[in-house]
Short mmCIF file of C-alpha atoms and ligand atoms in Angstrom, two decimals:
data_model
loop_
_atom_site.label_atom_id
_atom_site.label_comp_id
_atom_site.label_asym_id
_atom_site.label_seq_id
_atom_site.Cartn_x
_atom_site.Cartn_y
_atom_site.Cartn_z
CA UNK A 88 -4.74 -113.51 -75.00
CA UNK A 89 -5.40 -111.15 -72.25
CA UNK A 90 -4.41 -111.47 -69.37
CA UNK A 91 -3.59 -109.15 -65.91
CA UNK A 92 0.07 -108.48 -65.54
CA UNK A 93 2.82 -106.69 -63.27
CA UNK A 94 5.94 -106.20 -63.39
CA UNK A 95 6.78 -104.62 -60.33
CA UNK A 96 5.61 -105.12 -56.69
CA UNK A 97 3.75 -102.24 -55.25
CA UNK A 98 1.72 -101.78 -52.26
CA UNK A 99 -1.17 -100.33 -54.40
CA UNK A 100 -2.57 -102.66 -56.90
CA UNK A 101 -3.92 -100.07 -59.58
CA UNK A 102 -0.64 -98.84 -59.94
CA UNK A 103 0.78 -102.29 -61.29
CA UNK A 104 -1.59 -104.80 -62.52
CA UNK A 105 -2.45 -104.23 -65.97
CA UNK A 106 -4.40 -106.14 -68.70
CA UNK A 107 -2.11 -107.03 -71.48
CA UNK A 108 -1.57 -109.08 -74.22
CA UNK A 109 0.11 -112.26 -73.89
CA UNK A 110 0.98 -115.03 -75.68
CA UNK A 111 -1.08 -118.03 -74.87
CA UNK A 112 0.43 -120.81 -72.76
CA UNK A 113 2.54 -123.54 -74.39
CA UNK A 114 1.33 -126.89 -72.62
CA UNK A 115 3.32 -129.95 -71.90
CA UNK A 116 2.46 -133.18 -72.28
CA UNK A 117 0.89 -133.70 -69.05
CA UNK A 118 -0.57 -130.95 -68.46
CA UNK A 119 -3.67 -129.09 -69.82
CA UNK A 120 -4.84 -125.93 -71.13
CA UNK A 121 -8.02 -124.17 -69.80
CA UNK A 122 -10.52 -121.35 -71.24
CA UNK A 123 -10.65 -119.38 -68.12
CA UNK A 124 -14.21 -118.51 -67.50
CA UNK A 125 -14.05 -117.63 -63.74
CA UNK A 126 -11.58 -116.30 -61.45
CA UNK A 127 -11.71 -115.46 -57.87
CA UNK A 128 -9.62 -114.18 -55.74
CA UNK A 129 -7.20 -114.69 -52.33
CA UNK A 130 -5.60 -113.10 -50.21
CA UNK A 131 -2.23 -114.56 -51.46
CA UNK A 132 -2.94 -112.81 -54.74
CA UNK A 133 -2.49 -109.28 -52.59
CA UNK A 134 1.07 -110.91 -51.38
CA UNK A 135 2.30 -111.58 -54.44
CA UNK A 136 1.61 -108.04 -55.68
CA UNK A 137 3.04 -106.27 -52.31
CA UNK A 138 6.24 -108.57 -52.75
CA UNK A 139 6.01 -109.75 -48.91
CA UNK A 140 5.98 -111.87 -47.23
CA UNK A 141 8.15 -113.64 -49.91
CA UNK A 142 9.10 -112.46 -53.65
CA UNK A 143 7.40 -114.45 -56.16
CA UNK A 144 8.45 -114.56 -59.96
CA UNK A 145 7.86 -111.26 -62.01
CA UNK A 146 6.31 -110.79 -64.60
CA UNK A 147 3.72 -112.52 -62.98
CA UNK A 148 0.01 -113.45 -63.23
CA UNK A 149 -2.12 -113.51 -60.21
CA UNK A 150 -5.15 -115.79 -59.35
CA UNK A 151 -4.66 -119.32 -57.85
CA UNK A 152 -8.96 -120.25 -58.31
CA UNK A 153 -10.07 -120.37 -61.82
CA UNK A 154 -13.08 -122.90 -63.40
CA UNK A 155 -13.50 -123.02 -67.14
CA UNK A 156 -13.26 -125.80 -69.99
CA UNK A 157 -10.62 -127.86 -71.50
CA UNK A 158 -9.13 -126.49 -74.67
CA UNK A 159 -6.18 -128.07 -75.60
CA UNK A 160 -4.94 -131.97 -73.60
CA UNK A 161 -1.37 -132.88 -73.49
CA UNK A 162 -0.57 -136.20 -75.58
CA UNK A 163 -0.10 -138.01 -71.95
CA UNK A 164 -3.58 -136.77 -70.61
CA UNK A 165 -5.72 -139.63 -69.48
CA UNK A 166 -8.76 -138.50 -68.05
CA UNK A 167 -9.50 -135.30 -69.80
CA UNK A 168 -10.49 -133.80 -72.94
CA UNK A 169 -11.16 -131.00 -75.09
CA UNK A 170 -14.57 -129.35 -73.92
CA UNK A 171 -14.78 -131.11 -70.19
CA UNK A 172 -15.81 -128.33 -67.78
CA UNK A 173 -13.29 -128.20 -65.03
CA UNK A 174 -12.14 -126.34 -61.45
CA UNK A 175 -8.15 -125.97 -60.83
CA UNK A 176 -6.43 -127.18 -57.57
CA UNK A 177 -4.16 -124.88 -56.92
CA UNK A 178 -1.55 -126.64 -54.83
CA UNK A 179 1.37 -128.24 -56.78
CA UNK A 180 3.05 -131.14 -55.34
CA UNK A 181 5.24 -133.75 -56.57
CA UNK A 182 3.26 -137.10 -56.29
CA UNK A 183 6.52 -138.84 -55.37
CA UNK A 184 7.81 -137.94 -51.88
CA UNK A 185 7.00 -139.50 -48.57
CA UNK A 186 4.65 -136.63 -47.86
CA UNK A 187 2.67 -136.56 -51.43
CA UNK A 188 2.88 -140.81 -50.99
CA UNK A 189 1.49 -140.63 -47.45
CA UNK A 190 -1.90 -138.85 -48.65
CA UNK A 191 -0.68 -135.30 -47.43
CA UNK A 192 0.45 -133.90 -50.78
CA UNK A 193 -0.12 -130.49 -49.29
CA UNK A 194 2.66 -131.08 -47.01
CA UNK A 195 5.18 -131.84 -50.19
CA UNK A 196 8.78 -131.32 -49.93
CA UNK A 197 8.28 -129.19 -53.32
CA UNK A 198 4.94 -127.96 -53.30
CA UNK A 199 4.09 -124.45 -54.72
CA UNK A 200 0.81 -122.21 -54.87
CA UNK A 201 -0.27 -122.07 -58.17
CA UNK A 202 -0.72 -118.35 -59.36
CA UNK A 203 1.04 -117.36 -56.20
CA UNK A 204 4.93 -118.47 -56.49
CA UNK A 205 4.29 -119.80 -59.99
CA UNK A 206 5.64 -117.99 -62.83
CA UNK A 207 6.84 -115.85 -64.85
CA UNK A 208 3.35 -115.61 -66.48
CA UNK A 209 1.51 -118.59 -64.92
CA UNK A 210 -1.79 -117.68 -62.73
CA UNK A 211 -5.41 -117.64 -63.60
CA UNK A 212 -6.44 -114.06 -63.99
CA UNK A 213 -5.86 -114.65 -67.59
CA UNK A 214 -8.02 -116.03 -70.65
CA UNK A 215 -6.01 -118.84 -71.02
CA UNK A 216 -3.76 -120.93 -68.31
CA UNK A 217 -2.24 -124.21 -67.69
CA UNK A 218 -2.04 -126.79 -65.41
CA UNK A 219 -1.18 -130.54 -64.97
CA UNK A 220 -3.74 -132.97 -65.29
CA UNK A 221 -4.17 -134.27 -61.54
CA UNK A 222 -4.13 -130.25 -60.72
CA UNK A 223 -7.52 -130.22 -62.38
CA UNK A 224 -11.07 -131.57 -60.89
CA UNK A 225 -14.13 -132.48 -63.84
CA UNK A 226 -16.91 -130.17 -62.75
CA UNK A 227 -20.87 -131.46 -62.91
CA UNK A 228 -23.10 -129.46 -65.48
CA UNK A 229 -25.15 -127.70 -62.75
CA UNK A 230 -22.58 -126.45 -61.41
CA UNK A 231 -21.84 -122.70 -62.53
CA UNK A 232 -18.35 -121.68 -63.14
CA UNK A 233 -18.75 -118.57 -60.94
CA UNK A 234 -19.48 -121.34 -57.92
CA UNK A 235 -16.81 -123.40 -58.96
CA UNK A 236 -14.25 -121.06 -58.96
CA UNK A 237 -15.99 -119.32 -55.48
CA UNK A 238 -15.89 -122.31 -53.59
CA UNK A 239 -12.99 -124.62 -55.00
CA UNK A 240 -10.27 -123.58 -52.33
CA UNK A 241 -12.52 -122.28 -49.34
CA UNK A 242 -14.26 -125.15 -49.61
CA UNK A 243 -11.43 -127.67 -49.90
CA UNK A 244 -9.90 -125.95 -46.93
CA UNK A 245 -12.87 -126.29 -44.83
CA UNK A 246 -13.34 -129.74 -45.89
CA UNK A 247 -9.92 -130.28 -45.06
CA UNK A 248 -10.25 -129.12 -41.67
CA UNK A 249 -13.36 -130.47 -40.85
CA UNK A 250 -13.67 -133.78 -42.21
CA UNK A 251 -10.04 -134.85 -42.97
CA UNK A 252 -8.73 -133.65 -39.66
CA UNK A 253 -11.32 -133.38 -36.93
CA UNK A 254 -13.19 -136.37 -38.04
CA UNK A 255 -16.34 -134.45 -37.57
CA UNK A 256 -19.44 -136.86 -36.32
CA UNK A 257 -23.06 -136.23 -36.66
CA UNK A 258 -24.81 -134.61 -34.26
CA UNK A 259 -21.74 -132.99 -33.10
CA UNK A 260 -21.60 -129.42 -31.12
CA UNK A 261 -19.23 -127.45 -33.56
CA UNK A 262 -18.49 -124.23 -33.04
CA UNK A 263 -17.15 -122.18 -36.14
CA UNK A 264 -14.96 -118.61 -35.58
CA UNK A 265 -15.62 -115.93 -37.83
CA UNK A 266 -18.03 -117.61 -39.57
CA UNK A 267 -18.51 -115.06 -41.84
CA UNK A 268 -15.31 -115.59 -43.85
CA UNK A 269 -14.85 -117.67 -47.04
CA UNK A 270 -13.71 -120.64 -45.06
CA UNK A 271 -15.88 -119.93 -42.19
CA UNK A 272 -19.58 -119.87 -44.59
CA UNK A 273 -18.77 -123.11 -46.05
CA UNK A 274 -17.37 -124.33 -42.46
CA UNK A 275 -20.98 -123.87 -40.97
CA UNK A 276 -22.62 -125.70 -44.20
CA UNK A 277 -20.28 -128.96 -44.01
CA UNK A 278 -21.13 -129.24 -40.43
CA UNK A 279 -24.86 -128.94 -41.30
CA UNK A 280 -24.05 -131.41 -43.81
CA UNK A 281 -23.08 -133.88 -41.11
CA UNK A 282 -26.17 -132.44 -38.96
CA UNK A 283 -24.54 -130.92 -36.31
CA UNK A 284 -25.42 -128.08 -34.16
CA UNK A 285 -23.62 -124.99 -35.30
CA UNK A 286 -22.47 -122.12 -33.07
CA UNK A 287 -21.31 -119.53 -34.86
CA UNK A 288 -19.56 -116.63 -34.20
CA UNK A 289 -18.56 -112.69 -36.07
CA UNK A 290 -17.61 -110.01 -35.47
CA UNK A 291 -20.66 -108.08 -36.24
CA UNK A 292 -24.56 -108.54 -36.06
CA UNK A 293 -24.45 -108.23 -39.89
CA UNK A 294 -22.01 -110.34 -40.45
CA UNK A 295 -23.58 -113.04 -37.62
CA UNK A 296 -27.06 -112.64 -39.72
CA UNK A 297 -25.11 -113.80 -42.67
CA UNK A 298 -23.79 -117.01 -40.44
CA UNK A 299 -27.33 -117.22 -39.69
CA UNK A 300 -28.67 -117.03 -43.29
CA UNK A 301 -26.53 -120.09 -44.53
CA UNK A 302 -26.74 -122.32 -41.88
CA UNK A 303 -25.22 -121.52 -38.15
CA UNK A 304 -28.34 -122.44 -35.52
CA UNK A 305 -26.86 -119.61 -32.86
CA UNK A 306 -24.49 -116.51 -33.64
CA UNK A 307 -22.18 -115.01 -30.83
CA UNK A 308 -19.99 -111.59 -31.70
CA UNK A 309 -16.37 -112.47 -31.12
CA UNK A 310 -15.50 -109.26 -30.39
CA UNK A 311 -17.38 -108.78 -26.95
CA UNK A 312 -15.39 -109.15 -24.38
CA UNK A 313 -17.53 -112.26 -22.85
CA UNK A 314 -18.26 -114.09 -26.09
CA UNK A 315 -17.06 -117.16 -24.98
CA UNK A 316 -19.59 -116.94 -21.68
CA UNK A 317 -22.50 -116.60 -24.64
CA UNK A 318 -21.06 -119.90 -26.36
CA UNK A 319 -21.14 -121.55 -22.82
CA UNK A 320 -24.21 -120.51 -22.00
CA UNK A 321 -25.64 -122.02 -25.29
CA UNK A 322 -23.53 -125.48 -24.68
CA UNK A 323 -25.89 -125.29 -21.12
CA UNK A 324 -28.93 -124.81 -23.15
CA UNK A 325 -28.46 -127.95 -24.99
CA UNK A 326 -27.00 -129.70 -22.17
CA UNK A 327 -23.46 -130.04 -22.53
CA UNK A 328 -20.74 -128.16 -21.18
CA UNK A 329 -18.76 -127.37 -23.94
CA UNK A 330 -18.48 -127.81 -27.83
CA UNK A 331 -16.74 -130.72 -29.71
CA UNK A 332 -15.17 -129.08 -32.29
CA UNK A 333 -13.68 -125.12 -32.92
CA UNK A 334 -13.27 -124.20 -36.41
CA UNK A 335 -9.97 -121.45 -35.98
CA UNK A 336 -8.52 -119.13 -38.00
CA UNK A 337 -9.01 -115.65 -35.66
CA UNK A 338 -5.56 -116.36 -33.77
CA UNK A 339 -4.33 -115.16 -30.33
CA UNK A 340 -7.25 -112.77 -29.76
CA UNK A 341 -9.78 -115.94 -29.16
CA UNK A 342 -7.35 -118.96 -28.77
CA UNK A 343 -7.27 -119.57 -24.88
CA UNK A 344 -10.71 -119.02 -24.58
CA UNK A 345 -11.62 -121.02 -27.46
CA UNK A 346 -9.67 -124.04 -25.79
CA UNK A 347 -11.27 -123.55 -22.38
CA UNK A 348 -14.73 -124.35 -24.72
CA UNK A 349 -13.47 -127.69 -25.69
CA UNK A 350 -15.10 -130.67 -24.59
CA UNK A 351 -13.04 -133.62 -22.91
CA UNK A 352 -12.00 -135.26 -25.54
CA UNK A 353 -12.89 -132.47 -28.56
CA UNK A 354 -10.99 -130.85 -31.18
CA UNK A 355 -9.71 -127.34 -32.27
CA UNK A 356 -8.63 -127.11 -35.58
CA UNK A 357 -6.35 -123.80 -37.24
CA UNK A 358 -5.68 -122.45 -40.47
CA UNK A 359 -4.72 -119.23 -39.85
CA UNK A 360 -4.39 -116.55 -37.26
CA UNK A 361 -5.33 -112.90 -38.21
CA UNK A 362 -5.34 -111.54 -34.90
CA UNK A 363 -1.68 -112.72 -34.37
CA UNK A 364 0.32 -116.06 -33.65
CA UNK A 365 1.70 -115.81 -30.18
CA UNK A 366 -0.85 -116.94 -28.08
CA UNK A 367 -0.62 -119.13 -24.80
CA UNK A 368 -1.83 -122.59 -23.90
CA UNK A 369 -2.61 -123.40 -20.46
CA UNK A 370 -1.78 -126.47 -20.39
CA UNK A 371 -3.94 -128.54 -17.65
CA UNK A 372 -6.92 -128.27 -20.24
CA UNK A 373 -4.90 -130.26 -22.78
CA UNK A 374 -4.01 -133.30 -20.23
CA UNK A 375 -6.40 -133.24 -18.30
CA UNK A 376 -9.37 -133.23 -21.21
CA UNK A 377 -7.32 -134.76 -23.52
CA UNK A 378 -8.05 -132.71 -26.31
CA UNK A 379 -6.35 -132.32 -29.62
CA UNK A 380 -5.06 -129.10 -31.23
CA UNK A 381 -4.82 -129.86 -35.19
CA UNK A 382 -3.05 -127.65 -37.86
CA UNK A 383 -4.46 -127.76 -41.78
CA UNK A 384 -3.40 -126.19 -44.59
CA UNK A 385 -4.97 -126.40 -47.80
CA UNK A 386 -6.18 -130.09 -48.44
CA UNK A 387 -6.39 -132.67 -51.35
CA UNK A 388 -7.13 -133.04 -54.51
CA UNK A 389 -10.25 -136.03 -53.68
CA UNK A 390 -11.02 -133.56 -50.89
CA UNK A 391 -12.20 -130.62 -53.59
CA UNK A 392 -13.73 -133.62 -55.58
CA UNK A 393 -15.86 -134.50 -52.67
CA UNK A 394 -16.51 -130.50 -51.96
CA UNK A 395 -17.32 -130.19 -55.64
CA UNK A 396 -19.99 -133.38 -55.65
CA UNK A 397 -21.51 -131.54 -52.70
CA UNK A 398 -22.03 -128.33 -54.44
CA UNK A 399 -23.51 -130.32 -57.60
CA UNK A 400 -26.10 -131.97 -54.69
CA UNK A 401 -27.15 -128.06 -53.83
CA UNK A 402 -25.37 -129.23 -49.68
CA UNK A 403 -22.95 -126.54 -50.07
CA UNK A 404 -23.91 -123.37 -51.51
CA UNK A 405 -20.58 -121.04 -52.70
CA UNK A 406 -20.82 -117.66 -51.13
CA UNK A 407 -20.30 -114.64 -54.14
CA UNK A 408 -19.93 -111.03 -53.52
CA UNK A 409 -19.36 -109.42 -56.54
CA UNK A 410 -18.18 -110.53 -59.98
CA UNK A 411 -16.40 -107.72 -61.78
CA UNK A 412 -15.66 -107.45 -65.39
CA UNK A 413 -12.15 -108.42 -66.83
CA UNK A 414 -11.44 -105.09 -67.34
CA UNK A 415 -12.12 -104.05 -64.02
CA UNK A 416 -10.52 -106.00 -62.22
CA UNK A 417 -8.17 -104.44 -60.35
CA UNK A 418 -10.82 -103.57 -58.10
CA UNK A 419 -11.40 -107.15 -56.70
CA UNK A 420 -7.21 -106.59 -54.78
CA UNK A 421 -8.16 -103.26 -53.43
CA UNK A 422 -11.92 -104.88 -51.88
CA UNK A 423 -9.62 -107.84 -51.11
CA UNK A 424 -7.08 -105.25 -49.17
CA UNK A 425 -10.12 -103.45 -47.84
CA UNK A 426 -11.77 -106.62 -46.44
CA UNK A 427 -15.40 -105.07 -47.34
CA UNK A 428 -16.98 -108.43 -48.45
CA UNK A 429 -19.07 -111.33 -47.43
CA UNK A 430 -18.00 -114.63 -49.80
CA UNK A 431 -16.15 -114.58 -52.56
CA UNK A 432 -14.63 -112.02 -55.53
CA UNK A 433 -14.92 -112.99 -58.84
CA UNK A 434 -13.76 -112.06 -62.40
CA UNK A 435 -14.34 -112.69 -65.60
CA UNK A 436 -11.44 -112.98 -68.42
CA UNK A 437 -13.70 -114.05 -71.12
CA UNK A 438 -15.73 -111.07 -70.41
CA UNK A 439 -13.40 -107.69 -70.77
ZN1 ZN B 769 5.70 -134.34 -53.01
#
């Protein structure tokens, strides 16, 4: 099969990752093997490549999002079979510690990113891969494999954050950072899913047109210097003083203003912080309004199933940039490293 390779860590991509041929993956009995019809790409997959933060297993295969069919089932596979159209979750956990038996499997004591510290040889950006069979969701016939493999770990993520941690209500004031971002786009359309009020923000008035376009009822640009006055002034307009919930992955650049926005009583919820991690807290807003600061990472496996029923009902609508060729695709780690994108990069194995 062919599949994209390196076998040494560079900081340039097209010097490395090559498409080669490699033998097709020998599955175990609980596991599966999958046709890989759609790939899309993280930021992790740039990581693994650079060799930092952490050095993952060479030779290695990239690509921790892949959707596709069934090709091959394990003789302990229950659920599956030969032909079922599928989307991989990419985070492998245990299913016996106290973390993976407490419902928070993405907190397991021996949980790994699948394509990312996985390997030698195991990641999706290959015609073939293969996974256990609870690290694989069934797929509804509407739904393209392009969207599956676009949404299935934004959307989990968001879902995660949202719905799992901040308990999101309808009706809510929610007010989603850098909307514009994978997480961010289907952030805005699970809180229009639960008919809230979105405020959105970018960090551009093309990229707040795009919040705009799938959902967000206001846009604010993050990077003025009194964006947060903007967000207040639009909790005034619709009578409240603040928002209920902040959707955060921007970091220290936005944090203390983003908790001054809070509601008594509201949430801010983080899964990431690009502008850096040492920010300050002052404190009085956190007694005083009693509000909760929540972490998420990743999310469940019945999480994507519920993202993925949502995208078969048309509620959440996966967010492509570009699909390249198999044979191109080298090009999706340098747009990755370049950040020049709205939604998600996608390539093709089956399709050189
Ligand atoms: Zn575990």
């Amino acid at each position: 099969m062919k599949a994209a390779v390196f076998r040494e860590y560079s900081k340039d991509p097209t010097k490395v990752v090559k498409i080669e041929d490699v033998d097709v993956p020998k599955i175990k009995p609980t596991e599966v093997l999958i046709k890989v019809e759609s790939a899309s790409y993280n930021y992790n997959d740039l990581w693994a490549i650079w060799g930092e933060p952490i050095k993952i297993p060479i030779p290695h295969i990239s690509g921790s999002d892949v959707a596709g069919t069934i090709a091959e089932v394990g003789s302990d596979i229950r659920k599956l079979k030969v032909g079922d159209r599928v989307v991989s979750h990419s985070n492998l956990s245990c299913r016996v510690c106290y973390q993976c038996t407490s419902g928070r499997e993405y907190d397991c004591d021996n949980r790994l990113v699948w394509g990312f510290q996985t390997g030698p040889l195991w990641g999706g950006f290959a015609q073939y891969t293969q996974l256990p069979e609870v690290n694989v969701v069934k797929i509804a016939n509407n739904v393209s494999f392009d969207d599956a493999a676009a949404v299935s770990m934004v959307g989990m993520t968001s879902w995660h954050m949202l719905v799992g941690r901040t308990k999101i209500k309808p009706g809510q004031l929610v007010l989603i950072m850098g909307g514009s971002s994978g997480v961010g786009m289907v952030g805005i359309q699970i809180a229009k899913l639960y008919n809230c009020t979105v405020i959105s923000t970018a960090g551009n008035k093309e990229k707040m047109d795009k919040c705009l376009s799938v959902g967000a009822d206001f846009a604010v640009n993050h990077r003025e210097p009194d964006w947060n006055k903007k967000v207040r002034e639009i909790c005034k307009s619709l009578g409240k003083s603040g928002v209920d919930i902040v959707f955060e992955h921007i970091g220290k650049s936005v944090f203390p203003q983003e908790v001054q926005l809070l509601n008594y009583g509201g949430s801010l919820v983080s899964t990431g912080a690009t502008t850096g991690y040492d920010s300050t807290l002052d404190l009085r807003h956190l007694f005083f309004k009693g509000i909760n600061l929540l972490g998420a990472t990743q999310g469940t496996r019945a999480e994507l199933e519920d993202v993925m029923m949502w995208v078969s009902k048309g509620k959440i609508k996966p967010v492509i940039d570009t699909i390249l060729p198999f044979s191109e695709m080298v090009k999706g780690h340098v747009m990755m490293a370049e950040a020049q994108k709205f939604g998600k990069i996608l390539t093709t194995p089956q399709k050189l």
